[in-house]
Tab-separated table of N, CA and C and ligand atoms in Angstrom:
chain	number	residue	atom	x	y	z
P	109	UNK	N	11.652	19.804	-1.555
P	109	UNK	CA	11.048	18.542	-1.159
P	109	UNK	C	11.995	17.400	-1.530
P	110	UNK	N	12.219	16.501	-0.578
P	110	UNK	CA	13.129	15.382	-0.815
P	110	UNK	C	12.532	14.412	-1.835
P	111	UNK	N	13.415	13.812	-2.609
P	111	UNK	CA	12.967	12.830	-3.597
P	111	UNK	C	12.471	11.570	-2.885
P	112	UNK	N	11.423	11.002	-3.390
P	112	UNK	CA	10.856	9.788	-2.805
P	112	UNK	C	11.688	8.595	-3.281
P	113	UNK	N	12.449	8.008	-2.375
P	113	UNK	CA	13.351	6.916	-2.755
P	113	UNK	C	12.794	5.531	-2.428
P	114	UNK	N	11.529	5.475	-2.054
P	114	UNK	CA	10.950	4.163	-1.767
P	114	UNK	C	10.848	3.337	-3.047
P	115	UNK	N	11.092	2.034	-2.959
P	115	UNK	CA	10.961	1.200	-4.151
P	115	UNK	C	9.509	1.129	-4.634
P	116	UNK	N	9.328	1.113	-5.944
P	116	UNK	CA	8.002	0.923	-6.542
P	116	UNK	C	7.847	-0.565	-6.789
P	117	UNK	N	6.968	-1.213	-6.034
P	117	UNK	CA	6.828	-2.669	-6.124
P	117	UNK	C	6.172	-3.090	-7.424
P	118	UNK	N	5.134	-2.414	-7.803
P	118	UNK	CA	4.508	-2.678	-9.094
P	118	UNK	C	3.684	-1.465	-9.493
P	119	UNK	N	3.535	-1.266	-10.782
P	119	UNK	CA	2.801	-0.103	-11.285
P	119	UNK	C	1.366	-0.482	-11.607
P	120	UNK	N	0.753	-1.155	-10.672
P	120	UNK	CA	-0.659	-1.531	-10.761
P	120	UNK	C	-1.120	-1.936	-9.364
P	121	UNK	N	-2.429	-1.859	-9.127
P	121	UNK	CA	-2.924	-2.218	-7.794
P	121	UNK	C	-2.960	-3.726	-7.585
P	122	UNK	N	-3.046	-4.113	-6.331
P	122	UNK	CA	-3.352	-5.492	-5.943
P	122	UNK	C	-4.856	-5.522	-5.707
P	123	UNK	N	-5.584	-6.147	-6.588
P	123	UNK	CA	-7.041	-6.209	-6.443
P	123	UNK	C	-7.375	-7.514	-5.727
P	124	UNK	N	-7.973	-7.401	-4.549
P	124	UNK	CA	-8.197	-8.561	-3.678
P	124	UNK	C	-9.609	-8.549	-3.119
P	125	UNK	N	-10.162	-9.734	-2.954
P	125	UNK	CA	-11.410	-9.888	-2.205
P	125	UNK	C	-11.005	-10.013	-0.744
P	126	UNK	N	-11.325	-9.016	0.063
P	126	UNK	CA	-10.865	-8.985	1.450
P	126	UNK	C	-12.008	-9.255	2.402
P	127	UNK	N	-11.718	-10.011	3.428
P	127	UNK	CA	-12.665	-10.203	4.523
P	127	UNK	C	-12.662	-8.944	5.381
P	128	UNK	N	-13.722	-8.760	6.159
P	128	UNK	CA	-13.732	-7.662	7.120
P	128	UNK	C	-12.593	-7.879	8.110
P	129	UNK	N	-12.007	-6.764	8.556
P	129	UNK	CA	-10.907	-6.876	9.511
P	129	UNK	C	-9.956	-5.713	9.394
P	130	UNK	N	-8.871	-5.808	10.132
P	130	UNK	CA	-7.868	-4.755	10.156
P	130	UNK	C	-6.670	-5.181	9.304
P	131	UNK	N	-6.169	-4.247	8.503
P	131	UNK	CA	-5.047	-4.530	7.606
P	131	UNK	C	-3.990	-3.449	7.750
P	132	UNK	N	-2.748	-3.848	7.616
P	132	UNK	CA	-1.623	-2.906	7.671
P	132	UNK	C	-0.971	-2.879	6.293
P	133	UNK	N	-1.223	-1.802	5.570
P	133	UNK	CA	-0.714	-1.656	4.207
P	133	UNK	C	0.721	-1.141	4.266
P	134	UNK	N	1.589	-1.768	3.507
P	134	UNK	CA	3.015	-1.394	3.471
P	134	UNK	C	3.200	-0.031	2.811
P	135	UNK	N	3.848	0.877	3.513
P	135	UNK	CA	4.132	2.203	2.976
P	135	UNK	C	5.589	2.333	2.517
P	136	UNK	N	6.468	1.505	3.097
P	136	UNK	CA	7.899	1.657	2.786
P	136	UNK	C	8.291	0.992	1.476
P	137	UNK	N	7.487	0.045	0.993
P	137	UNK	CA	7.793	-0.640	-0.260
P	137	UNK	C	8.770	-1.794	-0.122
P	138	UNK	N	9.160	-2.137	1.102
P	138	UNK	CA	10.180	-3.174	1.305
P	138	UNK	C	9.621	-4.494	1.820
P	139	UNK	N	8.334	-4.542	2.116
P	139	UNK	CA	7.758	-5.757	2.684
P	139	UNK	C	7.826	-6.928	1.698
P	140	UNK	N	8.114	-8.107	2.203
P	140	UNK	CA	8.080	-9.326	1.387
P	140	UNK	C	6.651	-9.831	1.248
P	141	UNK	N	5.722	-9.220	1.975
P	141	UNK	CA	4.315	-9.625	1.931
P	141	UNK	C	3.460	-8.530	1.300
P	142	UNK	N	4.047	-7.765	0.404
P	142	UNK	CA	3.340	-6.665	-0.238
P	142	UNK	C	2.014	-7.117	-0.800
P	143	UNK	N	0.909	-6.378	-0.625
P	143	UNK	CA	0.853	-4.991	-0.182
P	143	UNK	C	0.769	-4.808	1.327
P	144	UNK	N	0.989	-5.860	2.081
P	144	UNK	CA	0.843	-5.743	3.529
P	144	UNK	C	2.201	-5.672	4.225
P	145	UNK	N	2.178	-5.063	5.378
P	145	UNK	CA	3.395	-4.841	6.172
P	145	UNK	C	3.926	-6.159	6.752
P	146	UNK	N	5.234	-6.305	6.727
P	146	UNK	CA	5.881	-7.436	7.403
P	146	UNK	C	6.931	-6.953	8.405
P	147	UNK	N	6.937	-5.646	8.660
P	147	UNK	CA	7.884	-5.093	9.637
P	147	UNK	C	9.181	-4.606	9.007
P	148	UNK	N	9.312	-4.691	7.688
P	148	UNK	CA	10.563	-4.301	7.012
P	148	UNK	C	10.859	-2.802	7.121
P	149	UNK	N	9.869	-2.006	7.516
P	149	UNK	CA	10.065	-0.554	7.638
P	149	UNK	C	10.915	-0.183	8.843
P	150	UNK	N	11.144	-1.104	9.755
P	150	UNK	CA	11.870	-0.764	10.989
P	150	UNK	C	13.196	-0.092	10.668
P	151	UNK	N	13.443	1.014	11.353
P	151	UNK	CA	14.672	1.768	11.126
P	151	UNK	C	14.512	2.844	10.068
P	152	UNK	N	13.336	2.914	9.427
P	152	UNK	CA	13.084	3.941	8.416
P	152	UNK	C	12.093	4.963	8.970
P	153	UNK	N	11.799	5.981	8.182
P	153	UNK	CA	10.839	7.014	8.593
P	153	UNK	C	9.406	6.598	8.292
P	154	UNK	N	9.204	5.444	7.683
P	154	UNK	CA	7.871	5.044	7.239
P	154	UNK	C	7.184	4.115	8.230
P	155	UNK	N	5.870	4.222	8.282
P	155	UNK	CA	5.033	3.360	9.105
P	155	UNK	C	3.902	2.844	8.232
P	156	UNK	N	3.380	1.661	8.531
P	156	UNK	CA	2.272	1.152	7.713
P	156	UNK	C	1.001	1.970	7.904
P	157	UNK	N	0.143	1.921	6.914
P	157	UNK	CA	-1.183	2.557	6.994
P	157	UNK	C	-2.143	1.485	7.485
P	158	UNK	N	-2.776	1.740	8.617
P	158	UNK	CA	-3.715	0.776	9.184
P	158	UNK	C	-5.113	1.123	8.692
P	159	UNK	N	-5.807	0.130	8.162
P	159	UNK	CA	-7.162	0.365	7.678
P	159	UNK	C	-8.084	-0.725	8.217
P	160	UNK	N	-9.275	-0.307	8.597
P	160	UNK	CA	-10.291	-1.225	9.107
P	160	UNK	C	-11.379	-1.377	8.052
P	161	UNK	N	-11.614	-2.593	7.612
P	161	UNK	CA	-12.719	-2.867	6.695
P	161	UNK	C	-13.872	-3.423	7.522
P	162	UNK	N	-14.984	-2.714	7.532
P	162	UNK	CA	-16.129	-3.135	8.348
P	162	UNK	C	-16.914	-4.264	7.705
P	163	UNK	N	-16.803	-4.389	6.391
P	163	UNK	CA	-17.479	-5.460	5.672
P	163	UNK	C	-16.523	-6.055	4.641
P	164	UNK	N	-16.775	-7.275	4.239
P	164	UNK	CA	-15.979	-7.894	3.180
P	164	UNK	C	-16.243	-7.147	1.880
P	165	UNK	N	-15.182	-6.932	1.087
P	165	UNK	CA	-15.361	-6.238	-0.192
P	165	UNK	C	-14.117	-6.374	-1.044
P	166	UNK	N	-14.253	-6.022	-2.303
P	166	UNK	CA	-13.108	-6.002	-3.209
P	166	UNK	C	-12.334	-4.714	-2.960
P	167	UNK	N	-11.020	-4.853	-2.827
P	167	UNK	CA	-10.154	-3.708	-2.542
P	167	UNK	C	-9.055	-3.640	-3.586
P	168	UNK	N	-8.775	-2.425	-4.062
P	168	UNK	CA	-7.627	-2.192	-4.947
P	168	UNK	C	-6.545	-1.514	-4.110
P	169	UNK	N	-5.670	-2.348	-3.528
P	169	UNK	CA	-4.572	-1.819	-2.711
P	169	UNK	C	-3.536	-1.192	-3.630
P	170	UNK	N	-3.052	-0.042	-3.265
P	170	UNK	CA	-1.992	0.600	-4.053
P	170	UNK	C	-0.751	-0.290	-4.047
P	171	UNK	N	-0.222	-0.558	-5.231
P	171	UNK	CA	0.992	-1.362	-5.351
P	171	UNK	C	2.234	-0.535	-5.615
P	172	UNK	N	2.041	0.729	-5.978
P	172	UNK	CA	3.196	1.581	-6.317
P	172	UNK	C	3.677	2.414	-5.137
P	173	UNK	N	2.822	2.597	-4.144
P	173	UNK	CA	3.200	3.386	-2.983
P	173	UNK	C	3.093	4.886	-3.181
P	174	UNK	N	2.546	5.322	-4.306
P	174	UNK	CA	2.502	6.763	-4.584
P	174	UNK	C	1.080	7.320	-4.622
P	175	UNK	N	0.091	6.514	-4.294
P	175	UNK	CA	-1.297	6.983	-4.312
P	175	UNK	C	-1.487	8.168	-3.363
P	176	UNK	N	-2.307	9.135	-3.757
P	176	UNK	CA	-2.661	10.251	-2.883
P	176	UNK	C	-3.766	9.855	-1.917
P	177	UNK	N	-4.315	8.641	-2.090
P	177	UNK	CA	-5.366	8.155	-1.202
P	177	UNK	C	-4.994	6.795	-0.631
P	178	UNK	N	-3.790	6.694	-0.036
P	178	UNK	CA	-3.368	5.402	0.494
P	178	UNK	C	-4.287	4.915	1.620
P	179	UNK	N	-4.514	3.630	1.695
P	179	UNK	CA	-3.801	2.537	1.039
P	179	UNK	C	-4.412	2.112	-0.292
P	180	UNK	N	-5.319	2.909	-0.819
P	180	UNK	CA	-6.044	2.484	-2.012
P	180	UNK	C	-5.485	3.120	-3.284
P	181	UNK	N	-5.579	2.406	-4.369
P	181	UNK	CA	-5.119	2.908	-5.662
P	181	UNK	C	-5.993	4.082	-6.099
P	182	UNK	N	-5.356	5.138	-6.583
P	182	UNK	CA	-6.087	6.285	-7.119
P	182	UNK	C	-5.713	6.563	-8.586
P	183	UNK	N	-4.967	5.642	-9.182
P	183	UNK	CA	-4.583	5.792	-10.579
P	183	UNK	C	-3.244	6.475	-10.788
P	184	UNK	N	-2.606	6.928	-9.710
P	184	UNK	CA	-1.305	7.607	-9.832
P	184	UNK	C	-0.277	6.737	-10.537
P	185	UNK	N	-0.380	5.413	-10.364
P	185	UNK	CA	0.601	4.495	-10.975
P	185	UNK	C	0.715	4.687	-12.482
P	186	UNK	N	-0.339	5.148	-13.119
P	186	UNK	CA	-0.325	5.290	-14.583
P	186	UNK	C	0.554	6.458	-15.034
P	187	UNK	N	0.987	7.297	-14.087
P	187	UNK	CA	1.831	8.445	-14.430
P	187	UNK	C	3.288	8.205	-14.087
P	188	UNK	N	3.604	7.029	-13.554
P	188	UNK	CA	4.985	6.743	-13.142
P	188	UNK	C	5.826	6.261	-14.295
C	242	FES	S1	-1.023	1.201	-7.734
C	242	FES	FE1	-0.450	3.023	-6.679
C	242	FES	S2	-1.875	4.487	-7.407
C	242	FES	FE2	-2.443	2.658	-8.422
């Protein structure tokens, strides 16, 4: 298995009060608008994770990019 060379933006989630809507979570780790995609993945093998929130709610977006349940934090950051 190839080593994961994506940058780790932060070893904690981005906890946000989000409105209902569609969001594109950055998977490549290069976005300047982290945790959201800004198109920086172009030319790489990574694509953003698109998620639809049907209602407004508090979200813990993964900030490390290593969650097993992307785009949400699952605590994996604590093992990095
Ligand atoms: S910030 Fe990535 S698993 Fe928590």
